[in-house]
Short mmCIF file of C-alpha atoms and ligand atoms in Angstrom, two decimals:
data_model
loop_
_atom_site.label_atom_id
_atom_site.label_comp_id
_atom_site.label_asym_id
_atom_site.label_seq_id
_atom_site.Cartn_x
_atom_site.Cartn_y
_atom_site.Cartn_z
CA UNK A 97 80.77 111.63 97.89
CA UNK A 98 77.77 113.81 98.25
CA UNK A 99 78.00 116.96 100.45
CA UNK A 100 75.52 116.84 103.41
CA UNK A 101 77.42 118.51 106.42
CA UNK A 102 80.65 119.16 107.43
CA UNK A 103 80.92 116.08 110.22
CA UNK A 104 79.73 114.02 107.47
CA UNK A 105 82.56 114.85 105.25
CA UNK A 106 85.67 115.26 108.11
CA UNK A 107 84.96 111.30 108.30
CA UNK A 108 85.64 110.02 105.08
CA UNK A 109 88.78 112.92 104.31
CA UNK A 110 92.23 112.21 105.58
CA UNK A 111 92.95 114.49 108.08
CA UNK A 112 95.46 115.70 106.33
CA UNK A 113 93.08 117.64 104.06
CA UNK A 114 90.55 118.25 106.33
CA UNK A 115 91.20 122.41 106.32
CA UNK A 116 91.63 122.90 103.01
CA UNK A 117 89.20 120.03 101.62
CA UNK A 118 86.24 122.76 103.33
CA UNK A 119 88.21 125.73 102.83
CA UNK A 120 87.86 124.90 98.97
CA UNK A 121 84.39 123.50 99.29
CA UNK A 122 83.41 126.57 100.80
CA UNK A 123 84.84 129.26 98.18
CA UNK A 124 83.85 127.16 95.61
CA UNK A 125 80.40 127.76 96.58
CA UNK A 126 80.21 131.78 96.34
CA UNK A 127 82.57 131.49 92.83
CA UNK A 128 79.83 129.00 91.21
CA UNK A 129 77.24 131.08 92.75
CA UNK A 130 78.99 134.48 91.01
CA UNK A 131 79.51 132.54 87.83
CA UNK A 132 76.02 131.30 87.67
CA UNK A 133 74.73 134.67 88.52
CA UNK A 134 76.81 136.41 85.06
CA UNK A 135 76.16 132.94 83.04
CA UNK A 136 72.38 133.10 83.71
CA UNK A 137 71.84 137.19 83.91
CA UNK A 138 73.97 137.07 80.57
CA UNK A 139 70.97 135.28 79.44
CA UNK A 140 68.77 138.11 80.71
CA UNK A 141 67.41 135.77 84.03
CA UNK A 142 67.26 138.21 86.65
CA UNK A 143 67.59 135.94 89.83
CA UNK A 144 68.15 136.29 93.80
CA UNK A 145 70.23 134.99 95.53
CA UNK A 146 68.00 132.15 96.88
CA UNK A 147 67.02 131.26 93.25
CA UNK A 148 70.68 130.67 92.87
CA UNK A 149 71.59 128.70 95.71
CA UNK A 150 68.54 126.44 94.41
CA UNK A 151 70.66 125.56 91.62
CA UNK A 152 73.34 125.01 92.83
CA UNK A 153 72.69 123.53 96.66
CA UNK A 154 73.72 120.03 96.56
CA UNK A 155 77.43 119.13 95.84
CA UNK A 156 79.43 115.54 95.27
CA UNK A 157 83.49 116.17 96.26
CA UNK A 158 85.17 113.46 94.77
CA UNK A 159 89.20 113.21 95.21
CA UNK A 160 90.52 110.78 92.04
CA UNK A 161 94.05 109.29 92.05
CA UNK A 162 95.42 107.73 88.82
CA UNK A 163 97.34 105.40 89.25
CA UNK A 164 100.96 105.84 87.03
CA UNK A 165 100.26 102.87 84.03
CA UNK A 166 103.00 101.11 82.09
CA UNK A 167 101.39 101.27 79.08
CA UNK A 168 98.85 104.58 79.36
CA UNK A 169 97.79 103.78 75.76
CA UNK A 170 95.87 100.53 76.54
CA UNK A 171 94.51 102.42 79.61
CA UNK A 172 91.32 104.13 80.15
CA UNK A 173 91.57 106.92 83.21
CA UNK A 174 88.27 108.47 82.88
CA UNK A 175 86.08 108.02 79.38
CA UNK A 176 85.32 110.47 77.48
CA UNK A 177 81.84 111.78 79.53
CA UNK A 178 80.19 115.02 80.08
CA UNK A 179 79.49 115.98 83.94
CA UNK A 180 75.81 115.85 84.41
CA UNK A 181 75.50 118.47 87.40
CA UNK A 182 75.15 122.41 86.55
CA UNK A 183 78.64 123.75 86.98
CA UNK A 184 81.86 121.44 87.50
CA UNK A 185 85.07 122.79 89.72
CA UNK A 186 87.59 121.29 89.15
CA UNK A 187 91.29 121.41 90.80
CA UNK A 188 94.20 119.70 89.29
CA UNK A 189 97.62 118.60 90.03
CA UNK A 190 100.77 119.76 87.68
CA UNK A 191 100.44 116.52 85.87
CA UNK A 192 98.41 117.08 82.69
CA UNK A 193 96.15 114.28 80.89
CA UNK A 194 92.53 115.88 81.04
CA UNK A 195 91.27 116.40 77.05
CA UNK A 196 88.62 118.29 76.34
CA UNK A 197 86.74 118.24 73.09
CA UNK A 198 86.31 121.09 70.92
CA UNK A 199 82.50 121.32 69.49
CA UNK A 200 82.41 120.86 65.62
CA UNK A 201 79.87 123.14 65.44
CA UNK A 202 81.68 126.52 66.70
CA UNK A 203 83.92 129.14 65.18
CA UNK A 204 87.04 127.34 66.41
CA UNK A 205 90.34 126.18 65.72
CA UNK A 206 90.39 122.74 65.96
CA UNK A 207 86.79 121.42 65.49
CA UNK A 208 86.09 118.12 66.68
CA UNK A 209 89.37 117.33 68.01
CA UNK A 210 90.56 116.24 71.56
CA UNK A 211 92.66 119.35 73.07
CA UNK A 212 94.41 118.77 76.46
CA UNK A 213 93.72 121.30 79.29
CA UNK A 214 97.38 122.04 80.40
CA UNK A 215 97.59 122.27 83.99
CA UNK A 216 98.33 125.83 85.18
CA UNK A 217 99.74 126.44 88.74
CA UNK A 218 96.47 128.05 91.45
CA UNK A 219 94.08 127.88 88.17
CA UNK A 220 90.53 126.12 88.43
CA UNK A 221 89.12 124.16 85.47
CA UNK A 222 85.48 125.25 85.22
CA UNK A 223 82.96 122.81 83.39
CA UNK A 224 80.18 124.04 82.45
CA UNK A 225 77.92 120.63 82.87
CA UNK A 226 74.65 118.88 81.34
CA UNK A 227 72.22 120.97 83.76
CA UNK A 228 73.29 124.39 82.50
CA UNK A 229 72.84 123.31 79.19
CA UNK A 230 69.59 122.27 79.79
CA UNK A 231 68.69 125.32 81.58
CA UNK A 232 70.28 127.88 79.09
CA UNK A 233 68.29 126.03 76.36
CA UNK A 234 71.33 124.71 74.45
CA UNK A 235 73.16 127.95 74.45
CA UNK A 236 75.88 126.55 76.41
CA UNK A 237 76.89 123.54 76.06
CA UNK A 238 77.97 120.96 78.17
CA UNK A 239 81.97 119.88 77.61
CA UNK A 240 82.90 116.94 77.07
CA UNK A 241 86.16 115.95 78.52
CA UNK A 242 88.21 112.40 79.37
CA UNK A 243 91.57 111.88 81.04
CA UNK A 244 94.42 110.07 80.07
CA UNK A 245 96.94 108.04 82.63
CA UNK A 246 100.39 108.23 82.16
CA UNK A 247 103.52 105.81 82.56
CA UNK A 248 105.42 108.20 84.56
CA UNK A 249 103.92 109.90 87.04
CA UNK A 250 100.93 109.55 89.37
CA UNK A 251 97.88 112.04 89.09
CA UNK A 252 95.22 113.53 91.37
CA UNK A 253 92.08 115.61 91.03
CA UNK A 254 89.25 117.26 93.05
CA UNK A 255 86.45 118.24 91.16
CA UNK A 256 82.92 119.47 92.89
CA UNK A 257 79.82 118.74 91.32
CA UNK A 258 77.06 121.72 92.00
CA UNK A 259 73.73 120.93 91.18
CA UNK A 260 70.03 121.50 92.26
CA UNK A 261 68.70 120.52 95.37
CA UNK A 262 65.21 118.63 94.23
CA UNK A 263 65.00 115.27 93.56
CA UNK A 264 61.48 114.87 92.17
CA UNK A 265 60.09 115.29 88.97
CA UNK A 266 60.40 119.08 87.33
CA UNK A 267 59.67 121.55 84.95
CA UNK A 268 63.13 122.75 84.43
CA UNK A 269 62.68 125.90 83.12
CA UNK A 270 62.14 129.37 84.29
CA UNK A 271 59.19 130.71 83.81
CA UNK A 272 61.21 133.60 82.05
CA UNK A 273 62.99 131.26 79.56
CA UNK A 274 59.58 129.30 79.29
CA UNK A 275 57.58 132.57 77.38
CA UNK A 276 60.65 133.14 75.32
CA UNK A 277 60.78 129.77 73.17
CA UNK A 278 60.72 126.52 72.40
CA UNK A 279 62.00 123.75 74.75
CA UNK A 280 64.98 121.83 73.28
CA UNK A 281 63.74 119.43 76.42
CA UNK A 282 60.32 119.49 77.92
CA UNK A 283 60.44 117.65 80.64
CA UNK A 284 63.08 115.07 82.80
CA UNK A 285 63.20 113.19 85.85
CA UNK A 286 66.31 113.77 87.31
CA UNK A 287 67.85 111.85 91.15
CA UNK A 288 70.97 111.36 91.94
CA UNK A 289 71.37 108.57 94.87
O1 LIG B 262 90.39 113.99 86.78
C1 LIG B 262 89.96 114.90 86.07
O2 LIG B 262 90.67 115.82 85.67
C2 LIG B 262 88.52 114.90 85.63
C3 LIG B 262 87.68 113.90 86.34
C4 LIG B 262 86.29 113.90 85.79
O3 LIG B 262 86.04 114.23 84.67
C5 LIG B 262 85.17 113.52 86.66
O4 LIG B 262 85.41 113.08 87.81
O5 LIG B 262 84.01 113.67 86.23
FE1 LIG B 263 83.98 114.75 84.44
#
């Protein structure tokens, strides 16, 4: 669900969750906004805080339950997709089953192959998503993840979606990145409804 106002949101969260669901939300907001501040001055942007909040003002919360699956092998829990927004939170339970893939083209162990994302107790996953790569250029790169069901157990996630808050046509560069090189991508049209 997309992030408008907190009203919005209380209606379509069980109660149960309601504290925590903004809590989160909330926190979430000035991490991605510290994260995007090093990922982008490591990059040598130098941008305010407004600048910031610009990419990263419009959120989707989504809270996923997997159903357990008697046979998780013919199953598909999420395919294998990158997230298309700028930076990806994401909280998940103790059960395991989200893969990432390693690039092939990085000084890695691994290359090319799925790697699960073990679930650590209070830890975030961050994504970084296709908008950051996009914005840096190519230098970072979007991951690409999936998640597997399993037979046993039942699963649940709560990833937030950050992304910029214009839905028209744009010139997604910086004018600072724009002097420095070429464009991997000009130009895009990008909405989301
Ligand atoms: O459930 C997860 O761990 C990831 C879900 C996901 O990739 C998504 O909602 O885009
Ligand atoms: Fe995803």
């Amino acid at each position: 669900m997309a992030y408008t106002n907190d009203d919005e949101a209380l209606q379509q969260w069980p109660v149960e969750c309601w504290d925590v669901a903004l809590q989160y939300l909330k926190t979430s907001h000035e991490m991605v906004r510290k994260l995007l501040e090093a990922l982008l001055g490591n990059l040598g942007a130098e941008l305010d805080d407004s600048k910031i909040d610009g990419f990263i003002g419009k959120k989707m919360v989504n809270m996923n339950f997997y159903l357990t699956c008697p046979n998780p092998e013919l199953t598909i829990g999420v395919r294998h997709h990158s997230d298309m927004d700028t930076l990806t939170i994401l909280l998940q339970d103790g059960i395991g089953g989200l893969y990432i893939k390693v690039p092939k083209d990085v000084n890695m162990e691994k290359k090319g192959e799925w790697v699960e994302i073990p679930p650590i107790s209070g830890a975030l996953i961050i994504n970084i998503s296709d908008m950051l790569q996009i914005w840096s250029n190519g230098r970072y790169k979007s991951a690409e993840h999936l998640v597997h069901t399993t037979s046993t157990k039942s699963r649940v996630s709560i990833p937030i979606f950050t992304t910029h808050n214009q839905h028209k046509r744009l010139h997604h560069y910086p004018k600072w990145w724009r002097k420095m090189e070429q464009l991997v991508i000009k130009n895009f049209c990008f909405q989301i409804t």
